[in-house]
Coordinates of C-alpha atoms and ligand atoms in Angstrom, one line a residue:
X1 CA 21.3 -18.3 8.7
X2 CA 24.8 -18.5 10.3
X3 CA 26.4 -16.5 7.5
X4 CA 29.2 -14.0 8.1
X5 CA 27.5 -10.6 8.2
X6 CA 28.9 -7.3 7.2
X7 CA 27.2 -3.9 6.7
X8 CA 26.9 -3.1 3.0
X9 CA 29.2 -0.3 1.9
X10 CA 30.6 -0.6 -1.6
X11 CA 29.0 -1.6 -4.9
X12 CA 25.4 -2.7 -5.0
X13 CA 25.8 -6.3 -6.2
X14 CA 27.9 -8.8 -4.4
X15 CA 29.4 -11.8 -6.2
X16 CA 26.8 -14.4 -5.2
X17 CA 24.0 -12.0 -6.0
X18 CA 25.6 -11.4 -9.4
X19 CA 25.7 -15.1 -10.1
X20 CA 22.1 -15.6 -9.2
X21 CA 21.0 -12.6 -11.2
X22 CA 22.2 -14.4 -14.3
X23 CA 19.6 -17.0 -13.6
X24 CA 17.0 -14.3 -13.3
X25 CA 18.0 -12.9 -16.7
X26 CA 18.0 -16.3 -18.3
X27 CA 14.8 -17.8 -16.9
X28 CA 12.6 -15.2 -15.5
X29 CA 9.9 -13.2 -17.4
X30 CA 11.6 -10.0 -16.6
X31 CA 8.3 -8.1 -16.2
X32 CA 8.7 -7.3 -12.5
X33 CA 9.6 -3.8 -11.2
X34 CA 13.3 -3.0 -11.0
X35 CA 14.8 -3.0 -7.5
X36 CA 18.4 -2.6 -6.4
X37 CA 20.4 -5.5 -7.9
X38 CA 20.7 -7.7 -4.9
X39 CA 19.4 -11.2 -4.2
X40 CA 17.9 -11.4 -0.7
X41 CA 18.4 -14.3 1.6
X42 CA 16.8 -13.7 5.0
X43 CA 15.3 -11.0 7.1
X44 CA 14.5 -10.1 10.7
X45 CA 12.6 -7.1 12.0
X46 CA 13.5 -4.1 9.9
X47 CA 16.6 -5.7 8.4
X48 CA 17.3 -7.8 5.4
X49 CA 20.5 -9.7 4.4
X50 CA 21.4 -10.6 0.9
X51 CA 23.0 -13.9 -0.3
X52 CA 26.4 -12.3 0.2
X53 CA 25.7 -11.8 3.8
X54 CA 25.4 -8.0 3.5
X55 CA 23.0 -6.3 5.9
X56 CA 20.4 -3.7 4.9
X57 CA 17.9 -1.6 6.7
X58 CA 14.6 -2.1 4.8
X59 CA 12.4 0.9 3.9
X60 CA 10.2 -1.2 1.6
X61 CA 8.5 -3.9 3.8
X62 CA 8.1 -5.9 0.6
X63 CA 5.7 -3.5 -0.8
X64 CA 4.1 -2.4 2.4
X65 CA 3.5 -6.0 3.5
X66 CA 5.7 -7.0 6.4
X67 CA 4.3 -4.5 8.9
X68 CA 5.2 -6.7 11.9
X69 CA 8.7 -7.0 10.6
X70 CA 10.5 -9.7 8.7
X71 CA 10.0 -13.2 10.1
X72 CA 8.5 -12.1 13.4
X73 CA 9.1 -15.2 15.7
X74 CA 5.5 -15.3 16.8
X75 CA 4.3 -15.3 13.2
X76 CA 6.9 -17.9 12.2
X77 CA 5.9 -20.2 15.1
X78 CA 2.2 -19.9 14.3
X79 CA 2.8 -20.8 10.6
X80 CA 5.0 -23.7 11.6
X81 CA 2.4 -25.0 14.1
X82 CA -0.4 -24.8 11.6
X83 CA 1.7 -26.3 8.8
X84 CA 1.8 -29.6 10.7
X85 CA -2.0 -29.6 11.2
X86 CA -3.8 -28.5 8.0
X87 CA -2.8 -26.5 5.0
X88 CA -5.8 -26.1 2.8
X89 CA -9.4 -27.2 2.6
X90 CA -11.5 -25.5 0.0
X91 CA -14.4 -23.6 1.6
X92 CA -14.7 -25.8 4.7
X93 CA -14.7 -23.6 7.7
X94 CA -11.7 -24.1 10.0
X95 CA -11.1 -22.6 13.5
X96 CA -8.3 -20.2 12.3
X97 CA -10.5 -18.9 9.4
X98 CA -13.5 -18.4 11.7
X99 CA -11.4 -16.7 14.3
X100 CA -9.8 -14.3 11.8
X101 CA -13.3 -13.3 10.6
X102 CA -14.5 -12.8 14.2
X103 CA -11.5 -10.7 15.1
X104 CA -11.5 -8.6 12.0
X105 CA -15.2 -7.8 12.4
X106 CA -14.4 -6.8 16.0
X107 CA -11.9 -4.3 14.8
X108 CA -14.3 -2.6 12.3
X109 CA -16.8 0.1 12.6
X110 CA -20.0 -1.6 13.7
X111 CA -21.8 -1.7 10.3
X112 CA -18.9 -3.6 8.6
X113 CA -20.1 -6.9 10.2
X114 CA -19.2 -9.5 7.6
X115 CA -15.8 -10.7 6.4
X116 CA -14.8 -12.5 3.2
X117 CA -11.3 -13.8 3.2
X118 CA -9.2 -13.9 0.1
X119 CA -5.5 -14.1 -0.8
X120 CA -4.5 -10.9 -2.7
X121 CA -5.5 -7.3 -2.7
X122 CA -6.5 -7.6 -6.4
X123 CA -9.0 -10.3 -5.4
X124 CA -10.4 -8.1 -2.7
X125 CA -10.9 -5.1 -5.0
X126 CA -12.3 -7.3 -7.8
X127 CA -14.8 -8.8 -5.3
X128 CA -15.8 -5.3 -4.2
X129 CA -16.4 -4.3 -7.8
X130 CA -18.5 -7.4 -8.5
X131 CA -20.4 -7.0 -5.3
X132 CA -21.2 -3.4 -6.1
X133 CA -22.6 -4.4 -9.5
X134 CA -24.7 -7.2 -8.0
X135 CA -26.0 -5.3 -5.0
X136 CA -26.9 -2.1 -6.7
X137 CA -27.8 -3.6 -10.1
X138 CA -25.7 -0.8 -11.6
X139 CA -22.7 -1.5 -13.7
X140 CA -20.7 1.7 -13.3
X141 CA -17.8 2.3 -10.9
X142 CA -16.3 5.7 -10.2
X143 CA -12.6 5.8 -9.6
X144 CA -9.8 8.3 -9.6
X145 CA -6.9 9.5 -11.7
X146 CA -3.8 7.7 -10.5
X147 CA -5.7 5.1 -8.6
X148 CA -4.2 1.6 -8.3
X149 CA -6.3 -1.3 -7.2
X150 CA -4.4 -4.3 -8.5
X151 CA -3.4 -6.1 -11.7
X152 CA -6.3 -8.5 -12.6
X153 CA -8.4 -7.2 -15.4
X154 CA -11.2 -5.7 -13.3
X155 CA -8.8 -4.1 -10.9
X156 CA -6.6 -2.8 -13.8
X157 CA -9.8 -1.3 -15.4
X158 CA -10.3 0.6 -12.2
X159 CA -6.7 1.9 -12.3
X160 CA -6.2 5.5 -13.2
X161 CA -2.9 5.4 -14.9
X162 CA -2.6 4.7 -18.7
X163 CA 0.8 3.0 -18.2
X164 CA -0.9 0.1 -16.3
X165 CA -3.4 -0.4 -19.1
X166 CA -1.4 0.2 -22.3
X167 CA -1.5 -2.6 -24.8
X168 CA -3.6 -4.9 -22.6
X169 CA -6.7 -4.7 -24.7
X170 CA -10.1 -3.2 -23.9
X171 CA -10.7 -2.4 -20.3
X172 CA -14.0 -3.1 -18.6
X173 CA -16.7 -0.7 -19.7
X174 CA -18.4 1.5 -17.1
X175 CA -15.4 2.8 -15.1
X176 CA -15.2 6.6 -14.8
X177 CA -12.4 8.7 -13.4
X178 CA -12.3 11.9 -11.5
X179 CA -9.2 13.8 -10.3
X180 CA -7.5 12.8 -7.0
X181 CA -6.1 15.5 -4.7
X182 CA -2.5 15.5 -5.9
X183 CA -1.8 18.9 -4.4
X184 CA 2.0 19.0 -5.3
X185 CA 1.0 18.7 -8.9
X186 CA -2.6 20.1 -8.9
X187 CA -4.2 19.3 -12.3
X188 CA -5.9 22.6 -12.1
X189 CA -2.8 24.6 -11.1
X190 CA -4.5 25.6 -7.9
X191 CA -3.1 25.5 -4.3
X192 CA -4.6 24.1 -1.1
X193 CA -6.4 25.4 0.9
X194 CA -7.3 28.3 -1.4
X195 CA -8.7 25.8 -3.9
X196 CA -11.4 24.7 -1.4
X197 CA -10.8 21.2 -2.7
X198 CA -12.1 22.2 -6.2
X199 CA -11.2 18.7 -7.4
X200 CA -14.1 17.2 -5.4
X201 CA -16.6 19.1 -7.6
X202 CA -15.4 17.1 -10.5
X203 CA -17.2 14.0 -9.2
X204 CA -20.5 15.8 -10.2
X205 CA -19.1 16.9 -13.5
X206 CA -17.9 13.4 -14.4
X207 CA -21.2 12.0 -13.3
X208 CA -23.1 14.4 -15.4
X209 CA -21.0 14.2 -18.5
X210 CA -19.3 10.8 -18.8
X211 CA -21.5 8.2 -17.1
X212 CA -24.6 6.5 -18.3
X213 CA -26.3 7.3 -15.0
X214 CA -25.3 3.9 -13.9
X215 CA -22.7 4.4 -11.1
X216 CA -23.2 2.0 -8.3
X217 CA -19.9 2.2 -6.5
X218 CA -16.9 4.4 -6.0
X219 CA -13.5 3.1 -5.2
X220 CA -10.7 5.2 -3.6
X221 CA -7.4 4.8 -1.8
X222 CA -7.0 6.7 1.5
X223 CA -3.6 7.8 0.0
X224 CA -2.5 6.8 -3.5
X225 CA 0.4 4.4 -3.2
X226 CA 1.5 3.3 -6.6
X227 CA 1.0 6.8 -8.1
X228 CA 3.5 8.3 -5.7
X229 CA 2.4 8.2 -2.1
X230 CA 0.0 11.1 -2.6
X231 CA -1.9 12.2 0.5
X232 CA -5.1 14.2 0.0
X233 CA -5.8 17.1 2.4
X234 CA -7.7 16.4 5.6
X235 CA -11.4 16.3 4.9
X236 CA -11.1 15.3 1.3
X237 CA -12.0 11.7 1.9
X238 CA -15.0 12.8 4.0
X239 CA -16.0 14.9 1.0
X240 CA -15.8 11.8 -1.2
X241 CA -17.9 9.8 1.3
X242 CA -20.5 12.6 1.4
X243 CA -20.7 12.6 -2.4
X244 CA -21.3 8.9 -2.3
X245 CA -24.1 9.2 0.2
X246 CA -25.7 12.1 -1.7
X247 CA -25.6 10.1 -5.0
X248 CA -26.7 6.7 -3.6
X249 CA -23.3 5.2 -4.5
X250 CA -21.5 2.6 -2.5
X251 CA -18.3 3.9 -0.9
X252 CA -15.5 1.4 -1.3
X253 CA -12.3 2.2 0.5
X254 CA -9.2 0.4 -0.8
X255 CA -7.0 0.0 2.3
X256 CA -5.0 -2.9 0.8
X257 CA -1.8 -1.1 1.6
X258 CA -2.9 1.6 4.0
X259 CA -4.2 -0.5 6.9
X260 CA -2.6 -2.4 9.8
X261 CA -0.9 0.5 11.4
X262 CA 0.8 1.9 8.3
X263 CA -0.6 5.4 8.5
X264 CA -0.4 5.7 12.3
X265 CA -3.8 4.2 12.9
X266 CA -4.8 0.6 12.7
X267 CA -7.0 1.4 9.7
X268 CA -6.7 4.6 7.7
X269 CA -10.4 5.1 7.9
X270 CA -10.0 6.1 11.5
X271 CA -8.3 9.4 10.7
X272 CA -11.6 10.9 9.5
X273 CA -14.0 8.3 11.1
X274 CA -15.0 7.1 7.6
X275 CA -17.8 4.6 7.2
X276 CA -17.3 2.9 3.9
X277 CA -19.8 0.3 2.7
X278 CA -16.9 -1.9 1.7
X279 CA -13.3 -2.0 2.9
X280 CA -10.6 -3.9 1.0
X281 CA -7.7 -5.2 3.1
X282 CA -4.5 -7.0 2.2
X283 CA -0.7 -6.8 2.5
X284 CA 0.0 -6.0 6.2
X285 CA -2.9 -8.1 7.4
X286 CA -0.7 -11.2 6.8
X287 CA 2.7 -9.4 7.0
X288 CA 4.1 -12.1 4.7
X289 CA 1.4 -14.7 4.6
X290 CA -1.0 -14.1 1.7
X291 CA -4.2 -13.0 3.3
X292 CA -6.6 -10.4 2.0
X293 CA -10.2 -9.5 3.0
X294 CA -13.3 -7.7 1.8
X295 CA -15.2 -6.4 4.8
X296 CA -18.8 -5.2 4.2
X297 CA -22.3 -5.2 5.5
X298 CA -24.5 -8.2 5.9
X299 CA -27.2 -6.6 3.7
X300 CA -24.7 -6.1 0.9
X301 CA -23.2 -9.6 1.1
X302 CA -26.7 -11.1 1.2
X303 CA -27.1 -10.4 -2.5
X304 CA -24.8 -13.3 -3.1
X305 CA -25.9 -16.9 -3.0
X306 CA -23.6 -19.7 -1.6
X307 CA -21.0 -20.6 -4.2
X308 CA -21.2 -17.4 -6.2
X309 CA -17.9 -16.0 -4.8
X310 CA -15.1 -18.0 -3.5
X311 CA -11.3 -18.5 -3.7
X312 CA -9.2 -21.6 -3.7
X313 CA -6.8 -20.4 -1.1
X314 CA -9.0 -17.7 0.5
X315 CA -9.0 -18.1 4.3
X316 CA -6.8 -21.1 4.2
X317 CA -5.8 -22.4 7.6
X318 CA -2.1 -21.7 7.1
X319 CA -2.5 -18.0 6.2
X320 CA -5.3 -17.6 8.7
X321 CA -3.1 -18.9 11.6
X322 CA -0.5 -16.4 10.4
X323 CA -3.0 -13.6 10.4
X324 CA -4.1 -14.4 13.9
X325 CA -0.5 -14.1 15.0
X326 CA -0.2 -10.7 13.3
X327 CA -3.3 -9.5 15.1
X328 CA -1.8 -10.7 18.4
X329 CA 1.5 -8.9 17.6
X330 CA -0.3 -5.7 17.0
X331 CA -2.1 -5.9 20.3
X332 CA 1.1 -6.8 22.3
X333 CA 3.8 -4.6 20.7
X334 CA 2.1 -1.2 20.3
X335 CA 3.2 -1.1 16.6
X336 CA 0.7 1.7 15.8
X337 CA 2.2 3.9 18.4
X338 CA 5.7 3.1 17.1
X339 CA 4.6 4.0 13.6
X340 CA 3.4 7.4 14.9
X341 CA 6.6 8.1 16.8
X342 CA 9.2 6.9 14.3
X343 CA 7.1 8.3 11.4
X344 CA 7.2 11.8 13.0
X345 CA 10.9 11.6 13.5
X346 CA 11.6 10.5 10.0
X347 CA 9.3 13.0 8.4
X348 CA 11.1 15.7 10.4
X349 CA 14.5 14.5 9.1
X350 CA 13.2 14.5 5.5
X351 CA 11.8 18.0 5.8
X352 CA 15.3 19.1 6.9
X353 CA 16.9 17.3 3.9
X354 CA 14.4 19.0 1.6
X355 CA 15.8 22.4 2.6
X356 CA 19.3 21.5 1.5
X357 CA 18.8 19.0 -1.3
X358 CA 17.9 20.9 -4.5
X359 CA 16.3 17.9 -6.0
X360 CA 13.9 16.9 -3.2
X361 CA 10.8 18.7 -4.4
X362 CA 8.2 17.3 -2.0
X363 CA 8.1 15.3 1.3
X364 CA 4.8 13.9 2.4
X365 CA 3.4 11.2 4.6
X366 CA 1.5 9.8 7.5
X367 CA 2.7 7.4 10.1
X368 CA 5.3 5.1 8.6
X369 CA 4.5 5.7 4.9
X370 CA 6.2 8.6 3.2
X371 CA 6.9 9.7 -0.3
X372 CA 10.0 11.7 -1.3
X373 CA 9.4 13.3 -4.7
X374 CA 12.4 14.1 -6.8
X375 CA 12.5 16.8 -9.4
X376 CA 15.2 18.2 -11.7
X377 CA 14.2 21.7 -10.7
X378 CA 12.1 22.8 -7.8
X379 CA 10.6 25.7 -9.7
X380 CA 9.5 23.8 -12.8
X381 CA 8.8 20.5 -10.9
X382 CA 10.1 18.6 -13.8
X383 CA 10.1 14.9 -12.6
X384 CA 13.4 13.3 -11.9
X385 CA 13.1 9.6 -12.5
X386 CA 16.8 9.3 -13.1
X387 CA 17.5 10.7 -9.7
X388 CA 15.4 8.1 -7.9
X389 CA 17.4 5.3 -9.7
X390 CA 20.6 6.9 -8.4
X391 CA 19.1 7.1 -4.9
X392 CA 18.1 3.5 -5.0
X393 CA 21.5 2.3 -6.0
X394 CA 23.6 4.6 -3.8
X395 CA 21.4 3.9 -0.8
X396 CA 21.7 0.1 -1.4
X397 CA 25.4 0.4 -1.7
X398 CA 25.5 1.9 1.8
X399 CA 23.1 -0.6 3.4
X400 CA 19.6 0.9 2.8
X401 CA 16.9 -0.6 0.6
X402 CA 14.3 1.7 -0.9
X403 CA 11.9 1.4 -3.8
X404 CA 10.4 4.0 -6.2
X405 CA 6.9 4.7 -7.4
X406 CA 4.9 7.5 -9.0
X407 CA 3.4 8.6 -12.3
X408 CA 7.0 9.3 -13.5
X409 CA 9.0 6.9 -11.2
X410 CA 10.2 10.0 -9.4
X411 CA 9.1 9.2 -5.9
X412 CA 11.1 7.2 -3.3
X413 CA 8.8 5.2 -1.1
X414 CA 9.7 5.1 2.6
X415 CA 7.7 2.4 4.3
X416 CA 9.8 0.4 6.8
X417 CA 8.4 -2.4 8.9
X418 CA 6.5 -0.9 11.8
X419 CA 8.9 -2.5 14.2
X420 CA 11.8 -0.3 13.1
X421 CA 13.7 1.1 16.1
X422 CA 14.7 4.6 16.7
X423 CA 18.3 3.6 16.2
X424 CA 17.6 2.0 12.9
X425 CA 15.5 5.0 11.8
X426 CA 18.4 7.4 12.7
X427 CA 21.0 5.2 10.9
X428 CA 18.9 4.8 7.8
X429 CA 18.1 8.6 7.7
X430 CA 21.8 9.3 8.0
X431 CA 22.4 7.1 5.0
X432 CA 19.7 8.9 3.0
X433 CA 21.1 12.3 4.0
X434 CA 24.5 11.3 2.8
X435 CA 23.1 9.9 -0.5
X436 CA 21.2 13.2 -1.1
X437 CA 24.3 15.3 -0.4
X438 CA 26.2 13.3 -3.0
X439 CA 23.6 13.8 -5.8
Ligands
PLP1 N1 -5.0 -2.0 -3.9 C1 -3.9 -1.2 -3.5 C2 -4.2 0.1 -3.0 C3 -2.6 -1.7 -3.7 O1 -1.6 -0.9 -3.3 C4 -2.4 -2.9 -4.2 C5 -1.0 -3.4 -4.4 O2 -0.1 -2.7 -4.4 C6 -3.5 -3.7 -4.6 C7 -4.8 -3.2 -4.4 C8 -3.3 -5.1 -5.2 O3 -2.8 -6.0 -4.3 P1 -2.1 -7.3 -4.7 O4 -0.8 -7.0 -5.3 O5 -2.0 -8.1 -3.4 O6 -3.1 -8.0 -5.6

């Protein structure tokens, strides 16, 4: 840790990073997403340092994971303490696991009174899908264009992007797709609010034309992350929930990346007081320890007999102890309020940048999760994936780490740890402004 530290200014890759990246090229599968070419060594709060000792402000939080900041001392201490006590016991209850379940249920709307602890978001969405089938006795799942729910086969099947499925064989039958509210690129060429959320009516059309009358559950993200940080207009999710109720379909909200303060509320469902039948949690819940959870109702979980669903590492004492620390940190450090305040500041800066940068087509976000969509031309909205690669590299060279997502890879994701200070937010926005001026 006692490395010489300097702020990154020149090229993206330092000498030690370059050396280690050779190992990656020689031994790794090479199937992971492309980030700036640096090898990271350690982190603290909203900052990361690479193996060459260069400092970066982090706008990635892993991929919306480290909400309480990198290596929060309280989280680190909790893991260290638990590591000397007990690491894993399959399915035996332990005090940390039970306490996580109790506290998570306490944070939920009243009806979500049962918690099933898992390790990854994909496990949580898979479990939700299976539970929907078992409970309703219906095979079908409604999902959305552009939706992302993980990379296991069931979760992939519920994904609404062909690129995630191409060449991976036959997807699970019985998943149907309806358009999400991607207002910047409305699939119907309409504009909000004049459209009166026309896309919602497609749920009925899909139900009537594509399904076998067998839809038991609907899964949806509060905002679409992987497809480009796409935020539906206020009221859209309520409309989806109402459709579920009217059609006797379980409403499954996938908050794997949207919860734990990210959108400026502890849980994204709070914005519209949603009452999903199932809530999938992950990422920020552990802020670095691998915890995920499926929250649901006792009546729904009761369709499973003991032993029918489980996970080798789910609710393990190490990760549970970490998650308890994360919950404490949220209570003690007002991270949700910080996400609101800093998020407002950053969104304001981006909106100003949008006025002067001819490539920044759309700026959108809530709390501390924002998408900057780059286009070659603001009139035609032709996506600019090459521009986002430039932004990633130029920002990294100046000490700012960002990632990209989207249908076309043309959206820069802005999702710093929720502990980011006003000074760090200002400095990092200054870097982005400079990068955009140079495009
Ligand atoms: N659901 C959503 C909305 C996600 O964003 C992700 C991951 O990015 C997942 C599920 C899958 O989570 P994991 O990668 O932990 O399996």
